[in-house]
mmCIF file of N, CA and C in Angstrom:
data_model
loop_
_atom_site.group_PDB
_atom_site.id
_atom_site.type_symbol
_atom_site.label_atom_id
_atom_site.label_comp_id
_atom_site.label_asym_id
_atom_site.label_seq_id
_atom_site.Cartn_x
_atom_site.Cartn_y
_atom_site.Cartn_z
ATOM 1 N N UNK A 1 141.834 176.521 73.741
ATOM 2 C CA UNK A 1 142.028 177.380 74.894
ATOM 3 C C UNK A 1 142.441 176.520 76.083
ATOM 4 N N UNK A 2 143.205 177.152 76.827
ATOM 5 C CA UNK A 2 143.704 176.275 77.607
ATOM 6 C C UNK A 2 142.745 176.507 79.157
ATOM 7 N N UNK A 3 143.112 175.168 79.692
ATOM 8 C CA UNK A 3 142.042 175.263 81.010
ATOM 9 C C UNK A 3 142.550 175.867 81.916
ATOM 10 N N UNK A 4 141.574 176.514 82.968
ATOM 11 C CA UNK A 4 142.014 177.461 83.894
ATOM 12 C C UNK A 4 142.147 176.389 85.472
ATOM 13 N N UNK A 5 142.718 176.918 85.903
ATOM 14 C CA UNK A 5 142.866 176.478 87.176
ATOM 15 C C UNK A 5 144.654 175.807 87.432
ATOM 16 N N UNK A 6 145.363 175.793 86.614
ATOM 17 C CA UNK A 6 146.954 175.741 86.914
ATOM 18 C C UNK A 6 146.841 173.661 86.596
ATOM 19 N N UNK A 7 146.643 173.493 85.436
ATOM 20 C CA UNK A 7 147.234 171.766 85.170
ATOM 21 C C UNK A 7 147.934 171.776 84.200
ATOM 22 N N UNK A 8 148.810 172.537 84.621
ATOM 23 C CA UNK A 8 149.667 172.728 83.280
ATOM 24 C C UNK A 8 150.814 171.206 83.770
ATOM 25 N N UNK A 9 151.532 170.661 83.031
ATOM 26 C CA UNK A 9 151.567 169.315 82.890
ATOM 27 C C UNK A 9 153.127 169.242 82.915
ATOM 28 N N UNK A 10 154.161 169.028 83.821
ATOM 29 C CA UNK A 10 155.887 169.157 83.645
ATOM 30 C C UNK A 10 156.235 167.577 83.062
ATOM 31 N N UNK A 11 156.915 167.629 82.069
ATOM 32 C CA UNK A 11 157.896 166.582 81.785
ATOM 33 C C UNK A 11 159.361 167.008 82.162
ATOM 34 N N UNK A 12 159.629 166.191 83.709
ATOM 35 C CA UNK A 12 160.665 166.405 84.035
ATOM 36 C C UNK A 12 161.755 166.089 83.349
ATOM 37 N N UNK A 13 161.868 164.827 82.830
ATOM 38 C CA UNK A 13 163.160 164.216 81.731
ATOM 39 C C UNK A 13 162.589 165.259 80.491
ATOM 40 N N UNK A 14 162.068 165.816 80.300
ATOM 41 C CA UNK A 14 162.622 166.761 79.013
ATOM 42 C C UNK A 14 163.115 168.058 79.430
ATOM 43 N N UNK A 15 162.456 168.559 80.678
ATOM 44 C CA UNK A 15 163.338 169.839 81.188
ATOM 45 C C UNK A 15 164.510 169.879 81.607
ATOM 46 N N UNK A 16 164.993 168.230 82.241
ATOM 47 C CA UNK A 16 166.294 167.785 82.294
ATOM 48 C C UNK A 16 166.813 167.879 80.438
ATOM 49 N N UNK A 17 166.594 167.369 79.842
ATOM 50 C CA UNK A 17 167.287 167.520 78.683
ATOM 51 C C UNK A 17 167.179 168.740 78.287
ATOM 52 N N UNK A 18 166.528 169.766 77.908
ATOM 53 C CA UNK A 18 166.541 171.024 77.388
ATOM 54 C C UNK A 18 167.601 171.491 77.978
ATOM 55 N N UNK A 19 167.643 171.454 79.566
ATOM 56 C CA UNK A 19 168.807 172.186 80.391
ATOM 57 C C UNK A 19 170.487 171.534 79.692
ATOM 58 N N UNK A 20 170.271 170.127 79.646
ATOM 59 C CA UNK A 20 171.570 169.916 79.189
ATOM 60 C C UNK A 20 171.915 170.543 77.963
ATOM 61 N N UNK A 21 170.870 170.599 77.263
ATOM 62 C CA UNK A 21 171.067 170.756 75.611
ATOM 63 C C UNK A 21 171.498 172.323 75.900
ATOM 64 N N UNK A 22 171.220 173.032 76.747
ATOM 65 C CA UNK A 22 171.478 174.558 77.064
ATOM 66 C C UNK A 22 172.873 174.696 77.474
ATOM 67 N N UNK A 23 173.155 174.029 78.088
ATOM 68 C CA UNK A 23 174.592 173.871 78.742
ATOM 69 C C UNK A 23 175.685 173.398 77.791
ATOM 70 N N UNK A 24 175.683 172.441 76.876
ATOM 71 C CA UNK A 24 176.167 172.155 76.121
ATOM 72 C C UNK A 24 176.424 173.171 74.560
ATOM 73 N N UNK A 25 175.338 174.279 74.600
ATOM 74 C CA UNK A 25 174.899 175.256 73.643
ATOM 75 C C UNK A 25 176.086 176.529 74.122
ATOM 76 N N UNK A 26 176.058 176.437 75.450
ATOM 77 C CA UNK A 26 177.410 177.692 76.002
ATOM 78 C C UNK A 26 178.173 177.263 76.071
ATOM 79 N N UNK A 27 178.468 175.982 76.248
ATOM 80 C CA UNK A 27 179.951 175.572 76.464
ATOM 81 C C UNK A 27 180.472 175.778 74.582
ATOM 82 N N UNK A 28 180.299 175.197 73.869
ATOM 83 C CA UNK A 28 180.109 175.144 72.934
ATOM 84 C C UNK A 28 180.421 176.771 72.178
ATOM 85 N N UNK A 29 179.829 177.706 72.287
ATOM 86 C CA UNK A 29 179.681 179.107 72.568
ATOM 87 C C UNK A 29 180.934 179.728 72.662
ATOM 88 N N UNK A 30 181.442 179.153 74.124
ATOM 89 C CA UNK A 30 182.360 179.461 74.767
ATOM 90 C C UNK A 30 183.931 179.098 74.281
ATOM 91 N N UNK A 31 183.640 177.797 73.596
ATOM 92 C CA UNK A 31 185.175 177.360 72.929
ATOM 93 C C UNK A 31 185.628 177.804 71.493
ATOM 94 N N UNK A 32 186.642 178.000 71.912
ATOM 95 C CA UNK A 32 187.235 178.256 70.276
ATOM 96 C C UNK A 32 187.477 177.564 69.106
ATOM 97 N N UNK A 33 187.619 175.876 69.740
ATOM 98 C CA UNK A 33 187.163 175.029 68.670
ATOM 99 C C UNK A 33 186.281 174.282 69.046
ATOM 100 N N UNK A 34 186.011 173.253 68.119
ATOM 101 C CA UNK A 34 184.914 172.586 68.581
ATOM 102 C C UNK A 34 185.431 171.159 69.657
ATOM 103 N N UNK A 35 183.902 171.121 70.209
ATOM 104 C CA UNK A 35 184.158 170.412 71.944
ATOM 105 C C UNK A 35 184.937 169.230 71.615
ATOM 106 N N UNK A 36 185.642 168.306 72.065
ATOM 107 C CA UNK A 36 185.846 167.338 72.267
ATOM 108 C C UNK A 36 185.114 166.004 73.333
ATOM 109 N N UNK A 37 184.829 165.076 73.029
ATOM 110 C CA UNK A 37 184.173 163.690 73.543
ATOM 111 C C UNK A 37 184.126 163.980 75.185
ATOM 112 N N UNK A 38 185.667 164.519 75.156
ATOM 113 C CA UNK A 38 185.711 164.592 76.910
ATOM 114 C C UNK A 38 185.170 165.775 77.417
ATOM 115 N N UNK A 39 185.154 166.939 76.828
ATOM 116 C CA UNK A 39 184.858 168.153 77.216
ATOM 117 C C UNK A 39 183.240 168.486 77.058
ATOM 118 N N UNK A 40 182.776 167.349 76.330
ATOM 119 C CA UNK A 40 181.084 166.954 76.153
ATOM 120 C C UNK A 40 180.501 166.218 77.251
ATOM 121 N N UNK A 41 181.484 164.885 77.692
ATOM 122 C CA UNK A 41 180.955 164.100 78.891
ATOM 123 C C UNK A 41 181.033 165.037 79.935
ATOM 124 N N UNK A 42 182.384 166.427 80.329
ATOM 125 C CA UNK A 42 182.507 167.083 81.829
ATOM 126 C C UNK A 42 181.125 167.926 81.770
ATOM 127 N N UNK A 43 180.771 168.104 80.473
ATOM 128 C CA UNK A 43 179.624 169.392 80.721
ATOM 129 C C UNK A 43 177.977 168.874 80.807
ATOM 130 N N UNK A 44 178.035 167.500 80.465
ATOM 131 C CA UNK A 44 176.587 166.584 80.438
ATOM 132 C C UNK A 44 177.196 166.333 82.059
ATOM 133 N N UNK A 45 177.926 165.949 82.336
ATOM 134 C CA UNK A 45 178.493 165.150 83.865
ATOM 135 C C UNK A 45 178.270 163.692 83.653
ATOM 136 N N UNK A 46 179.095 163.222 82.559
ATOM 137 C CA UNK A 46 178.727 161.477 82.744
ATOM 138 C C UNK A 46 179.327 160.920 83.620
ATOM 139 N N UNK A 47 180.556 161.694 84.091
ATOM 140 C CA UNK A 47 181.178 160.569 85.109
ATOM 141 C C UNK A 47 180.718 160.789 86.798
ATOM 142 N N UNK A 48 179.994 161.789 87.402
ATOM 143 C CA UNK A 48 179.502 161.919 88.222
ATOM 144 C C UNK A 48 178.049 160.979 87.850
ATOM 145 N N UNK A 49 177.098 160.855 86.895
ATOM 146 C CA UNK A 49 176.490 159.927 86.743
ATOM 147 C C UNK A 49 176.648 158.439 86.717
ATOM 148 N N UNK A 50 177.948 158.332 86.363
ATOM 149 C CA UNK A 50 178.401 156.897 86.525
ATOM 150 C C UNK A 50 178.436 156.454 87.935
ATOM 151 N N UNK A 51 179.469 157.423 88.497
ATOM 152 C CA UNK A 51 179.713 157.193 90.206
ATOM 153 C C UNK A 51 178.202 156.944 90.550
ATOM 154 N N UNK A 52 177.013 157.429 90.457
ATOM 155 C CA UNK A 52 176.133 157.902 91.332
ATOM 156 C C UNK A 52 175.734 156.902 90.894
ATOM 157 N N UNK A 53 175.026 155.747 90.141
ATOM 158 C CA UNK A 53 174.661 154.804 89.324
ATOM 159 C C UNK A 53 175.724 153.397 89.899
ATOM 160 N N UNK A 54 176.889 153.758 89.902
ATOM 161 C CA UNK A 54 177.721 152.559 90.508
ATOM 162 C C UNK A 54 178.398 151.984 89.628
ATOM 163 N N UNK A 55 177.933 152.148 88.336
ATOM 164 C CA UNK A 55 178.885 151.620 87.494
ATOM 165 C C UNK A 55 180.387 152.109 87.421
#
């Protein structure tokens, strides 16, 4: 049973990943064939992660 009083416990890096894995699930959805390398990095956003990172 779970305890009362609200400690319920967030793992932010996995709700970050679920969301990507969601996003990637419609895009995906959405195409008529399957994604390509580049059309996988625009929908994760690796290259706005790169910029933001500096590399």
């Amino acid at each position: 049973m779970a305890p009362v009083g609200g400690t319920a416990v967030q793992d932010h890096v996995a709700l970050a990943e679920i969301e990507l894995c969601g996003d990637l699930i419609i895009a995906a959805s959405a195409a008529e064939d399957r994604l390509s390398l580049e059309s996988i990095d625009e929908v994760l956003k690796v290259a706005e992660e790169r910029e933001a990172s500096g590399a």
